Amino acid sequence: MKLDELYALLRRRGVLWPTAEIYGGAQGLYDYGPLGAALKRKLEGAWTTWFVGRSPDYYRIEPSEIVPEAVVRASGHLENFTDPEITCEHCHAVFRADTVLAKIRPDGIDGLAPAQIEEVVRTNHVRCPSCGSEALSVPQAFNLMFDVPFGVARTDRAYLLPETAQASYLAFARMWEVGRKALPLGIAVVGRVYRNEIAPRQVLFRLRSFTQAELQIFFDPASPPGRLGPSATERVPVLRVDRRERGEGSPELVTAGELVASGLPEFYVDHLLHTLRFLRDVLGYPAERIRFFEKSEKERAFYNRIQFDAEVHLESLGGYTEVGAVHYRGDYDLRRHSDGSGKDLSVSRGAGERLVPHVLELTFGVDRNVWALADLHLARDGDRTVWRLPPYLAPVATGVFPLIAKEHRAFAEQLTHDLLAGGIDAQYDEASSIGKRYARMDEAGTPYDLTVDGPTVGDGPEHGTVTLRSRDSKAQERVPAADVAGRIGPSLRPPRPPPP
Amino acid sequence: MKLDELYALLRRRGVLWPTAEIYGGAQGLYDYGPLGAALKRKLEGAWTTWFVGRSPDYYRIEPSEIVPEAVVRASGHLENFTDPEITCEHCHAVFRADTVLAKIRPDGIDGLAPAQIEEVVRTNHVRCPSCGSEALSVPQAFNLMFDVPFGVARTDRAYLLPETAQASYLAFARMWEVGRKALPLGIAVVGRVYRNEIAPRQVLFRLRSFTQAELQIFFDPASPPGRLGPSATERVPVLRVDRRERGEGSPELVTAGELVASGLPEFYVDHLLHTLRFLRDVLGYPAERIRFFEKSEKERAFYNRIQFDAEVHLESLGGYTEVGAVHYRGDYDLRRHSDGSGKDLSVSRGAGERLVPHVLELTFGVDRNVWALADLHLARDGDRTVWRLPPYLAPVATGVFPLIAKEHRAFAEQLTHDLLAGGIDAQYDEASSIGKRYARMDEAGTPYDLTVDGPTVGDGPEHGTVTLRSRDSKAQERVPAADVAGRIGPSLRPPRPPPP
């Protein structure tokens, strides 16, 4: 579906809507309704199971989203977390400079100072995209962080976290004590971060408040985590820098072993592959929609030694878009916070040697993937609209319908109660025809429906059985009500990672 | 335990620690470590099951924590969400005025303007609690909300939510369309809120960023939700205003029926009872530690028609403290947002009549209850420290120990994997003696431990069985490994509410 059509559907179904909708909304802010909130929680759980569940030495924490200024000074965000902007002196519109100059500078404007950008604007006679005037100016860089007046004196400055990663770096020293005092050590955060984006857009794709799921793996580069083993023959869809420079945009399927042979570290390729499997096998994204986009030295942040963005091709956005990434950040982060805090963050590597751990960062945009799960799995199918979510991500696991409310309600309500008590998200529905109830559940992504009818409550051979209907195949079969939990339960738990 | 001892233990075990600890922390901000984060998630889940699970017309949403200024202007927070403060001109310390004047004005200073408070200070020769000087002044009221510079022009003002309730009121119109278009309709939020507290203190009890779980039930006062039925004979520990005015502090056990006879609406008493059951039966707080503290007309916010705070008596805080509340807010909130937004929030009640729904608010402090769960359930027991968390709240459900790592590792690892795949939070541990492993799990609140030993992997009659040990009774028994999930699984799911 196109963006507008998909958004309208999600809004109507209460998956998401603009924050403060009755006040006309607020740019770059959305609320998740019941279906969206449940899907998001399950997605966060599936991510945690897949990434944090990979090692008993990986932990998930929940930090505060406000940090004192010293933290973002040390991390470099206070100085560098900026987007150059262009403002129109005539109509007062504000734009991201890279967007306005996209055609003139297809390689981007990274590293250009405001004065240099202004020169590009002047020499190319760039006009305001809004009013057409040439009265454009390039003010001083705009920091994307939200600062909050902290404390009663309002002199302590604090900031809303611009990325969850910083909270994991802050927690390293404490987690070293709490854990096994050994590397690798993983610290994950699933949490809100905040950016005062110049141009929020595309619903969940450029937000001012959004949720990241990030795992920081602290390790000794002499013994990094992740071996390929038999996976060396698995193919990864990559778009490397050399092919990009030749103007190609489609990924190439390269085996993990070949990627290592080309110079990428084995542990890095192992985590690319683990990310691929999450997108393809856990979230169910079609393999041909996924690519890993290598960032060149010029494009990536200077502390990132290697960076591939995980991208998916979405119809609603008309192309590939980033939904995650794998960053090899070296020892930059802990060094900065050692310097900033005065606390030595090096650890013993035995034999009297000490080391500042390196960081491999697996980052994942939760909201963007909620959107991707809608774009890729929600579709018209003849006269029905079906959201083919993997069962373990579906907000509702099964509908429970009495065929005739008056006669079958008691049994259906008891069955709903029993399923809920067993940890299965069942939802009772007695309103309108069975066909309409199926349609509502199909649109909500519910993988199963159970119907209670005459034979269920009668004395015949089908006593105590219900009709189990599958969303995807539309196949129906009678199963004993007592067997339902055992039948559908396993499909409702997210896949666990293979042993490393 | 005393506050300092309990906090030291929780910090050492990685349950929680100050935000940006390596930078010396930040007042009123804490991070949850692995145990704390997992406990908090399970507590949020248990709350959702108990309160939101009470009706299919109750929904949980996830709103943005930033709202535009118009929202907090309409709600009254911009004008009224203030705490009077007293500052010292000599040493520049800042205090909450009610705290400094607690002895002089035991009934509080609600309703006094800054000038009137200053007069109280002058006439009583109040001295600065910090430096002893009499150079105290009372500045204009201090708004507790954090404002954020929103948008590129920084002229749009936005605020971090001071309470989740506002997000539910904003969502009412959309949820009316998404739901059954009928009352009662419940909208719940479990989310972060932010207050720039003048004096953060007592670890999790006065925070600047904290999590609330709140359910707003929108209803028609002509047919409110909640009937007592046979529960009318159940006793509720209340401290009513009349007994408080006579100087009494201990609660009285009064039946629900008597509370109704005294003039409280039946639906209100039903929700007091439901809250009592949550604290006592779900969280396991001792009944004698709980009281419902009635707020007088003068004490409660003017829009609250009835308010009882749920309080628990905690050793670490040396008295009763608020952990939740039940507020009957009337139609104040939707009327304010109707006026503020210009959107008519009344709904049809049939027969051509329209109604602005009334609101019953069930509010619950997640962080405070994490603390209460530690205060009330974590204790020294001889030479061990045991956290007697209800099994469904325990961060780890079961430890899995190979008696001798080399010989029993394979079986124990496979068992851990199988339990995890079945949705049971098992944790493998092979470090140090079995006794020490039990001790670590006891302190972490783990209700079960499984030990794999010689008979497990041998050929004898106990082949395939493991030792299941209970944290609370310390009893041990051999059970087939294949039966473990069935044995412990039901205790790991939070209780569901009784049918209404």
PDB file of C-alpha atoms in Angstrom, chain B residues 2 17 85 101 124 218 231 319 401 412 445:
ATOM      1  CA  LYS B   2      16.658   0.238  57.029  1.00  0.00           C
ATOM      2  CA  TRP B  17      21.760   2.396  40.853  1.00  0.00           C
ATOM      3  CA  GLU B  85       9.472  26.794  47.502  1.00  0.00           C
ATOM      4  CA  LEU B 101       6.967  24.756  57.573  1.00  0.00           C
ATOM      5  CA  ASN B 124       7.646  32.722  63.000  1.00  0.00           C
ATOM      6  CA  PHE B 218     -14.868   6.479  31.470  1.00  0.00           C
ATOM      7  CA  SER B 231     -17.871  -9.190  48.345  1.00  0.00           C
ATOM      8  CA  GLY B 319       5.939   4.522  58.231  1.00  0.00           C
ATOM      9  CA  PHE B 401      22.730 -26.066  38.120  1.00  0.00           C
ATOM     10  CA  ALA B 412      21.757 -28.810  32.317  1.00  0.00           C
ATOM     11  CA  GLY B 445      14.110 -13.783  44.373  1.00  0.00           C
TER      12      GLY B 445
END
